[in-house]
Amino acid sequence: MTMNYAYTPKIWPAFFTVLLLIALAFYSGRRRSVPGALPFAIGSLFGALWAAGALMEIAALNLPTKIAWFKFQAAWQIPLVTATTCFILEYAWPGRWLTRRNLILLSIPCLLPLGIILTNDFHHLVWLKFLYDGEVIPLRGAVNWTFFAYAYGLTIINLIVFAWLFLRSPQHRWPVALMLTGQILGRTVYMLGAAQALKSDLSPEVLAMVIENLMYAIALFGFHMFDPIPLARHTAIEQLKVGMLVLDPRGKIVSLNPAAQTILGSPTNHLLGCQIQELLPACTDLSGDFQAAGKGQDEISLGSGPEPRYYQIEASALNDWRGLAVGRLLMLHDVTEQKRTQAQLLEQQRALATLTERERVARELHDGIGQVLGYVKMQAQSARISLAQDQMADADSDLEKLVVVVQDAHADVREYILGAKLAASSHHGFLIALRHFLQRFQEYYGVRTEFIEPADWSDDLLEPTVEAQLLRIIQEALTNVRKHAKAQCVQVLIHLDDGRAQVIVQDDGVGFDPALLLDGGEQKYGLGFLRERAEEVGGKVEIQSAPKQGTRVVVEVPINRSQSTVNGKQ
């Protein structure tokens, strides 16, 4: 058989189809480790052989040559459809549907047409004969229609799998929609060509192949269907323990991961489209700033009952390539265990601070009461001797001194007891303990107290050791007011400034000359005691006074660093 060929412009669509299919085979073959890539590469090679046969048929000049290339094309049609089905099954559910047994069963129909096509001249089961009217027109036999039905049966399976994947996997919807459209259009064009209802300079088979593989090319190169990076990102988001919410510019939820669904306690379909303010009412300050750029953090609690869950919300702006805001990304970090651990550590630190303070008070009480009792013993013996010698004036003087000392000792013991109650009540919070202490101080000693509290105070603003020392400093300052100031009113003011807490104890008493502090007055007024306690926790004390103008004690102590940072951001 003599092979004669001639150039015609009609070969170009088939030629470009061959190049496209080879490029697809090369692209997916290099990524054959990705599920579905290898059967797609094989199917693309089968398609390239089919398109090459169509090209040679168009270029052939005599009828026998055209018929030979027509049969060559037919030999690759069933393998191409089978490879496409294998690709779709593996892509839709890797390792589940395209098992080794199913692959063998699908491969058997690919081998049968080869033998039947090669021996068609003896039995004419595939084609009864061929006609020529500008193109080869086959008269199909019974087996040919069987192949035709088998191919369309696989196509129906492909469409079903595509529809299932479209409904089950949102991230595959655009690629699936494109490939599904290509399958439907390609099969439609092929059926019209087979029924001689479509007249075109381009072969219906080649036209169908161009449509299908063009859609595959867009899905592959446009959506990176075989690129593992988007899949890895999706998997990482799905497995993320941190809740993730994506909001549109109006603050509505447009996407969320399973962790966020669990945190919010509702199905995904109920959460999509909801306003974030409705789901997180405690986060109104943050939600009101969705249009702003940059990042922000806030902390909320979810759930009712004795053990709510605490979450730190990290908000980030989502900007497009022009820098315009298109939404917000919220990350919900569960900090419940951290909060519980911090609370337990804080409680242990407070217990240790209380124990340390009790030991200090015990030493002070032992030393103070010991000296008083020694003095009482000495005065009592002196009064007894005076009475024995009938020196009534001396005995009366000794007893008078004894009464004064006992009264002072009684006041000191009451103050120690008051301080012990102050330390015990500090477990309920610094401000509560201080408020109760000032109330009892007013009741015991008749000095009116005024307390000006800070608006932005929190119970974990000070370290437990700082709290304990600050309470004792305030107690000692009020002791000086009771003993020396002769005041009618004392005011305690607390405010926060630049990472430090400042406490001011101001009285309206007689005051004193600050120069006295230079001559050992610190020991008399216990001011050395105040400075010693303040310096132990990194603080300082300043005394301001003048005769008949009252006294002002200013104490500064450091704030908890982490809380200082949070307050600064808020």
XYZ file of C-alpha atoms in Angstrom:
570
model
C 0.000 0.000 0.000
C 1.529 3.313 -1.123
C 1.359 6.117 1.444
C 0.878 9.496 -0.239
C 0.355 12.686 1.817
C -0.068 16.381 1.052
C -0.144 19.528 3.158
C -3.520 21.070 3.972
C -4.400 23.818 6.485
C -6.934 21.439 8.043
C -4.125 19.565 9.812
C -3.355 22.468 12.180
C -6.185 21.881 14.691
C -5.150 18.250 14.978
C -1.470 19.235 15.192
C -2.051 21.701 18.048
C -4.232 19.099 19.758
C -1.316 16.649 19.665
C 1.019 19.263 21.184
C -1.523 20.142 23.877
C -2.000 16.502 24.870
C 1.740 15.824 24.941
C 2.232 18.914 27.156
C -0.505 17.689 29.511
C 1.064 14.226 29.615
C 4.490 15.701 30.403
C 3.105 18.030 33.088
C 1.119 15.389 34.936
C 3.780 12.714 34.371
C 6.313 14.787 36.289
C 3.804 14.852 39.144
C 2.908 11.176 38.955
C 3.229 10.799 42.746
C 0.077 12.907 43.090
C -3.114 10.759 43.100
C -4.675 10.699 39.610
C -1.675 12.195 37.803
C -0.367 8.943 36.282
C -3.649 7.725 34.679
C -4.225 11.255 33.369
C -0.760 11.285 31.786
C -1.442 7.895 30.152
C -4.834 9.081 28.932
C -3.229 12.202 27.457
C -0.772 10.015 25.519
C -3.649 7.890 24.182
C -5.386 11.100 23.156
C -2.210 12.327 21.447
C -2.051 9.091 19.429
C -5.715 9.474 18.442
C -5.124 13.095 17.391
C -1.986 12.078 15.473
C -4.053 9.487 13.581
C -6.622 12.186 12.739
C -3.825 14.444 11.488
C -2.426 11.700 9.229
C -5.902 10.869 7.938
C -6.443 14.501 6.941
C -3.045 14.655 5.218
C -3.511 11.311 3.363
C -4.437 11.500 -0.336
C -5.868 8.066 -1.165
C -8.796 6.237 0.436
C -6.975 3.091 1.659
C -4.498 5.278 3.549
C -7.293 7.338 5.115
C -9.110 4.148 6.157
C -5.912 2.768 7.704
C -5.466 5.909 9.801
C -9.158 5.900 10.681
C -8.719 2.393 12.128
C -5.585 3.576 13.946
C -7.653 6.261 15.663
C -10.367 3.805 16.615
C -7.817 1.587 18.363
C -7.101 4.334 20.941
C -10.638 5.468 21.684
C -11.541 2.828 24.300
C -8.103 3.089 26.034
C -8.492 6.888 26.167
C -11.953 6.728 27.725
C -10.799 4.034 30.174
C -7.721 6.026 31.228
C -9.916 9.102 31.731
C -12.228 7.097 33.995
C -9.246 5.776 35.978
C -7.989 9.330 36.392
C -11.384 10.592 37.625
C -11.809 7.697 40.082
C -8.332 8.175 41.542
C -8.646 11.956 41.673
C -12.043 11.851 43.392
C -11.023 9.352 46.099
C -7.362 8.252 46.040
C -6.862 4.565 46.766
C -10.546 3.845 47.382
C -12.138 3.239 43.977
C -9.203 2.581 41.633
C -8.036 -0.630 43.279
C -5.782 -3.147 41.527
C -8.722 -5.421 40.819
C -10.793 -2.629 39.288
C -7.804 -1.508 37.227
C -7.414 -5.009 35.753
C -11.131 -5.227 34.978
C -11.045 -1.853 33.226
C -7.935 -2.803 31.239
C -9.475 -5.919 29.641
C -11.890 -3.989 27.348
C -8.922 -1.921 26.137
C -7.194 -5.021 24.677
C -10.176 -6.610 22.948
C -10.721 -3.861 20.317
C -7.161 -4.177 19.032
C -7.574 -7.769 17.865
C -11.082 -7.215 16.520
C -10.051 -4.076 14.590
C -7.025 -5.819 13.036
C -9.201 -8.735 11.816
C -12.220 -6.673 10.746
C -11.698 -7.511 7.038
C -12.546 -11.148 7.855
C -15.680 -10.719 10.000
C -16.820 -7.092 9.560
C -18.094 -6.952 13.128
C -16.678 -3.495 13.730
C -17.321 -1.835 10.346
C -19.439 -3.255 7.561
C -17.753 -1.073 4.980
C -16.396 2.451 4.409
C -17.743 5.202 2.213
C -16.018 8.416 1.190
C -17.659 11.786 0.731
C -14.806 14.199 1.402
C -14.144 12.206 4.560
C -14.247 8.574 5.637
C -17.786 7.525 6.579
C -17.943 4.143 8.348
C -20.961 1.863 8.403
C -20.782 0.511 11.940
C -21.186 -3.134 12.805
C -22.693 -4.697 15.926
C -19.443 -4.804 17.902
C -18.743 -1.166 17.054
C -22.037 -0.117 18.629
C -21.086 -2.216 21.662
C -17.822 -0.296 21.950
C -19.800 2.896 21.521
C -22.192 1.966 24.352
C -19.291 0.905 26.602
C -17.529 4.239 26.075
C -20.656 6.186 26.928
C -21.280 3.953 29.927
C -17.869 4.987 31.268
C -18.737 8.600 30.447
C -21.877 8.340 32.567
C -19.762 6.972 35.444
C -17.409 9.931 34.997
C -20.300 12.375 35.174
C -21.662 10.745 38.335
C -18.255 10.883 40.038
C -17.802 14.502 38.971
C -21.202 15.422 40.399
C -20.407 13.611 43.673
C -17.047 15.384 43.982
C -18.643 18.734 43.155
C -21.128 18.361 46.013
C -18.720 16.908 48.574
C -15.578 19.017 48.067
C -15.997 22.806 47.762
C -12.322 23.398 46.860
C -12.698 21.126 43.787
C -15.851 22.732 42.424
C -14.338 25.057 39.831
C -11.938 22.443 38.364
C -14.705 19.828 38.393
C -17.156 22.229 36.769
C -14.700 22.909 33.951
C -13.908 19.232 33.355
C -17.582 18.320 33.613
C -18.433 20.939 31.029
C -15.694 19.598 28.789
C -16.992 16.029 29.122
C -20.557 17.023 28.278
C -19.628 19.244 25.318
C -17.089 16.763 23.975
C -19.468 13.806 24.118
C -22.235 15.891 22.563
C -20.023 16.967 19.653
C -18.844 13.392 19.144
C -22.383 12.020 19.081
C -23.462 14.663 16.568
C -20.508 13.791 14.392
C -21.213 10.073 14.622
C -24.807 10.690 13.599
C -23.640 12.807 10.644
C -25.571 15.742 12.116
C -22.540 18.026 12.465
C -20.851 19.348 9.339
C -17.477 21.001 9.859
C -14.054 21.210 8.246
C -12.707 19.953 11.555
C -13.245 16.294 12.409
C -15.922 15.883 15.136
C -13.603 13.549 17.032
C -10.784 16.092 16.986
C -13.177 18.919 17.851
C -14.493 16.940 20.833
C -10.953 16.184 21.964
C -9.977 19.862 21.658
C -12.936 20.936 23.802
C -12.347 18.321 26.503
C -8.599 18.782 26.790
C -8.855 22.553 26.674
C -11.030 22.351 29.794
C -8.546 19.907 31.352
C -5.682 22.302 30.563
C -7.471 25.220 32.219
C -8.234 23.074 35.279
C -4.645 21.828 35.464
C -2.709 25.022 34.842
C -5.258 27.563 36.046
C -6.299 25.892 39.318
C -3.150 23.810 39.943
C -5.271 20.711 40.283
C -2.232 18.483 40.848
C -0.294 21.032 42.885
C 0.030 19.598 46.427
C 0.601 23.017 48.026
C -3.079 24.182 47.992
C -4.127 20.740 49.216
C -1.531 20.916 51.975
C -2.810 24.352 52.992
C -6.384 23.112 53.070
C -5.383 20.042 55.097
C -3.408 22.188 57.541
C -6.413 24.496 58.016
C -8.750 21.529 58.518
C -6.424 19.952 61.100
C -5.620 23.235 62.831
C -6.481 23.201 66.533
C -6.944 26.972 66.454
C -10.369 28.197 65.319
C -10.268 30.163 62.058
C -13.015 32.492 60.810
C -12.963 34.410 57.525
C -15.193 37.495 57.431
C -16.318 39.640 54.533
C -16.145 43.469 54.746
C -19.596 43.526 56.393
C -18.468 41.242 59.222
C -20.300 38.133 57.971
C -18.719 34.683 58.190
C -17.837 33.332 54.737
C -15.601 30.428 55.793
C -14.487 28.594 58.933
C -12.547 25.477 59.855
C -13.772 22.527 61.965
C -12.058 23.881 65.102
C -14.059 27.126 64.850
C -17.251 25.132 64.317
C -16.536 23.172 67.510
C -15.773 26.350 69.460
C -18.981 28.089 68.344
C -21.042 24.922 68.817
C -23.134 25.071 65.624
C -23.046 23.335 62.218
C -21.160 25.063 59.428
C -24.278 25.721 57.339
C -25.846 27.567 60.300
C -22.754 29.718 60.897
C -22.082 30.798 57.316
C -23.568 34.217 56.650
C -23.978 35.108 60.338
C -22.731 38.412 61.707
C -19.746 37.953 63.998
C -21.321 40.304 66.551
C -24.232 37.889 66.941
C -21.930 34.949 67.713
C -19.381 36.809 69.839
C -21.297 39.560 71.676
C -18.481 39.934 74.198
C -16.216 41.006 71.348
C -18.074 44.132 70.244
C -15.017 46.396 70.527
C -13.017 44.175 68.221
C -15.872 43.586 65.785
C -16.429 47.299 65.468
C -12.903 47.657 64.104
C -13.218 45.212 61.213
C -12.731 47.878 58.601
C -9.430 48.990 60.107
C -6.137 47.693 58.838
C -3.498 45.877 60.838
C -3.814 43.400 63.652
C -5.602 43.368 66.980
C -5.993 41.071 69.952
C -8.697 40.616 72.532
C -9.759 37.968 75.006
C -13.264 36.572 75.448
C -14.984 33.805 77.379
C -17.545 31.433 75.902
C -19.932 29.127 77.692
C -21.847 29.457 80.920
C -21.432 27.692 84.209
C -18.515 27.382 86.614
C -15.942 26.513 83.925
C -16.206 28.720 80.813
C -13.653 28.487 78.011
C -11.332 31.423 77.385
C -10.142 32.383 73.907
C -7.664 34.944 72.680
C -8.843 36.457 69.402
C -6.226 37.558 66.895
C -7.664 39.645 64.070
C -5.822 40.373 60.814
C -6.889 42.434 57.823
C -7.199 40.666 54.449
C -6.082 42.957 51.640
C -6.074 42.380 47.900
C -3.179 43.166 45.542
C -4.216 46.844 45.549
C -4.011 47.032 49.337
C -7.785 47.393 49.700
C -9.494 45.581 52.599
C -11.593 42.644 51.420
C -12.293 41.063 54.805
C -10.922 39.920 58.128
C -9.224 36.770 59.426
C -9.996 35.820 63.040
C -7.927 33.205 64.865
C -9.439 31.828 68.104
C -6.687 30.532 70.417
C -7.940 28.455 73.345
C -6.112 29.824 76.412
C -8.313 28.140 79.028
C -5.583 25.840 80.316
C -3.113 28.726 80.370
C -5.570 30.799 82.397
C -6.109 27.926 84.829
C -2.379 27.342 85.165
C -1.789 31.050 85.741
C -4.564 31.132 88.340
C -3.060 28.136 90.164
C 0.412 29.689 90.053
C -0.990 32.993 91.287
C -2.741 31.229 94.154
C 0.477 29.443 95.109
C 2.411 32.713 94.976
C -0.209 34.398 97.167
C -0.074 31.536 99.645
C 3.733 31.787 99.761
C 3.563 35.573 100.141
C 1.007 35.191 102.949
C 3.175 32.630 104.750
C 6.245 34.847 104.416
C 4.303 37.819 105.711
C 2.999 35.819 108.670
C 6.549 34.860 109.608
C 7.617 38.507 109.374
C 4.639 39.633 111.491
C 5.390 36.892 114.022
C 8.965 38.166 114.384
C 7.785 41.754 114.724
C 5.125 40.747 117.236
C 7.641 38.740 119.232
C 10.124 41.595 119.309
C 7.546 44.320 119.955
C 5.437 42.527 122.550
C 8.593 41.104 124.137
C 9.952 44.601 124.720
C 6.597 45.823 126.013
C 6.253 42.910 128.433
C 9.793 43.491 129.657
C 8.982 47.143 130.270
C 5.687 46.197 131.990
C 7.554 43.818 134.283
C 10.097 46.496 135.167
C 7.441 49.140 135.888
C 5.335 46.704 137.919
C 8.346 45.807 140.084
C 9.124 49.489 140.541
C 5.537 50.237 141.586
C 5.581 47.281 144.020
C 8.763 48.554 145.665
C 7.286 52.035 145.944
C 4.150 50.658 147.569
C 6.219 48.610 150.020
C 8.100 51.757 150.998
C 4.850 53.708 151.223
C 5.950 55.992 148.381
C 2.493 56.501 146.919
C 3.420 59.273 144.468
C 6.190 57.184 142.895
C 3.932 54.134 142.733
C 1.176 56.170 141.063
C 3.651 57.485 138.493
C 4.876 53.983 137.692
C 1.318 52.699 137.332
C 0.382 55.619 135.100
C 3.319 54.817 132.788
C 2.259 51.171 132.880
C -1.299 52.048 131.791
C -0.003 54.118 128.838
C 2.306 51.321 127.702
C -0.424 48.705 127.979
C -2.820 50.927 126.011
C -0.223 51.330 123.266
C 0.468 47.600 123.311
C -3.258 46.907 123.068
C -3.500 49.210 120.037
C -0.513 47.513 118.456
C -1.997 44.049 118.995
C -5.294 45.173 117.469
C -3.349 46.537 114.529
C -1.456 43.281 114.128
C -4.763 41.433 114.139
C -6.128 43.879 111.593
C -3.056 43.279 109.447
C -3.530 39.527 109.714
C -7.113 39.899 108.517
C -5.818 42.105 105.710
C -3.402 39.391 104.579
C -6.110 36.737 104.769
C -8.599 38.778 102.758
C -5.993 39.475 100.019
C -6.972 36.126 98.470
C -10.212 37.804 97.398
C -8.345 40.547 95.553
C -6.124 43.487 96.387
C -8.784 46.184 96.200
C -11.321 44.179 98.239
C -8.750 43.549 100.961
C -7.695 47.203 101.064
C -11.311 48.393 101.112
C -12.131 46.164 104.113
C -8.971 47.274 105.926
C -9.802 50.971 105.526
C -13.336 50.366 106.748
C -12.113 48.607 109.912
C -9.417 51.245 110.460
C -12.117 53.901 110.465
C -14.272 51.869 112.879
C -11.417 51.106 115.320
C -9.653 54.477 115.499
C -12.312 57.014 114.484
C -10.279 58.404 111.581
C -12.418 58.913 108.467
C -11.006 57.124 105.398
C -11.542 57.875 101.730
C -10.563 55.429 98.989
C -10.244 56.445 95.316
C -9.991 53.301 93.187
C -8.492 53.057 89.657
C -10.980 52.381 86.842
C -8.739 49.985 84.885
C -7.614 47.730 87.732
C -7.549 43.925 87.467
C -6.800 41.335 90.156
C -3.717 39.974 88.343
C -2.190 43.396 87.769
C 0.305 42.957 90.616
C 2.470 39.991 91.501
C 1.354 38.332 94.776
C 4.584 39.356 96.565
C 4.082 42.952 95.407
C 0.478 42.877 96.650
C 1.536 41.625 100.082
C 4.276 44.230 100.495
C 2.088 47.065 99.221
C -0.678 46.181 101.697
C 1.836 46.176 104.565
C 3.279 49.530 103.415
C -0.203 51.081 103.391
C -0.910 49.543 106.802
C 2.314 50.985 108.248
C 1.560 54.413 106.726
C -1.858 54.373 108.407
C -0.228 53.305 111.682
C 1.875 56.467 111.528
C -1.309 58.439 110.906
C -2.878 56.884 114.041
C 0.150 57.371 116.264
C 1.553 60.729 115.173
C -0.658 62.681 112.752
C -3.696 63.488 114.963
C -5.639 63.462 111.681
C -9.368 63.635 111.159
C -9.310 62.150 107.653
C -6.931 60.078 105.569
C -7.245 59.539 101.821
C -5.842 56.592 99.843
C -5.516 57.102 96.084
C -4.354 54.502 93.502
C -3.670 55.121 89.845
C -1.694 53.394 87.061
C 0.932 55.115 84.945
C 3.614 53.838 82.548
C 3.915 50.293 83.837
C 3.802 51.214 87.521
C 1.139 51.471 90.201
C 1.242 54.585 92.410
C -0.407 54.654 95.849
C -0.796 57.960 97.700
C -1.690 58.040 101.424
C -2.624 61.661 102.344
C -3.734 62.815 105.800
C -4.868 66.197 107.182
C -2.888 65.895 110.404
C -0.265 68.045 112.103
C 2.516 67.075 109.739
C 6.207 67.435 110.578
C 9.398 69.013 109.372
C 11.078 66.758 106.749
C 14.424 67.813 108.180
C 13.683 65.576 111.160
C 14.094 62.557 108.859
C 17.777 63.389 108.577
C 18.282 63.086 112.342
C 17.074 59.506 112.804
C 13.418 60.359 112.298
C 12.989 57.547 109.795
C 13.353 55.013 112.566
C 10.879 56.879 114.767
C 8.214 57.087 112.111
C 8.916 53.647 110.622
C 9.865 55.183 107.287
C 12.901 52.945 106.948
C 10.515 50.019 107.261
C 8.442 51.425 104.366
C 11.444 51.922 102.101
C 12.819 48.474 102.894
C 9.565 46.783 101.888
C 9.204 48.857 98.715
C 12.765 48.149 97.575
C 12.259 44.414 98.067
C 9.755 44.417 95.174
C 11.492 47.008 92.974
C 9.510 50.009 94.233
C 10.236 53.254 96.030
C 8.717 55.493 98.715
C 8.661 59.286 98.937
C 7.587 61.305 102.012
C 6.152 64.815 101.622
C 5.143 66.803 104.749
C 5.181 70.192 106.425
C 4.069 71.368 109.903
C 0.289 71.830 110.112
C -0.132 70.723 106.453
C -0.476 66.984 106.831
C 1.686 64.206 105.418
C 1.746 62.621 101.991
C 3.294 59.164 101.454
C 3.812 58.247 97.773
C 4.548 54.581 96.968
C 5.401 53.251 93.502
C 5.594 49.533 92.652
C 5.974 47.718 89.305
C 3.004 46.229 87.442
C 2.931 42.674 86.125
C 4.707 42.908 82.712
C 2.310 40.732 80.745
C -0.706 42.605 82.090
C 0.970 45.914 81.353
C 1.391 44.847 77.720
C -2.220 43.718 77.397
C -3.519 46.937 78.954
C -1.363 48.952 76.596
C -2.844 47.172 73.547
C -6.384 47.534 74.802
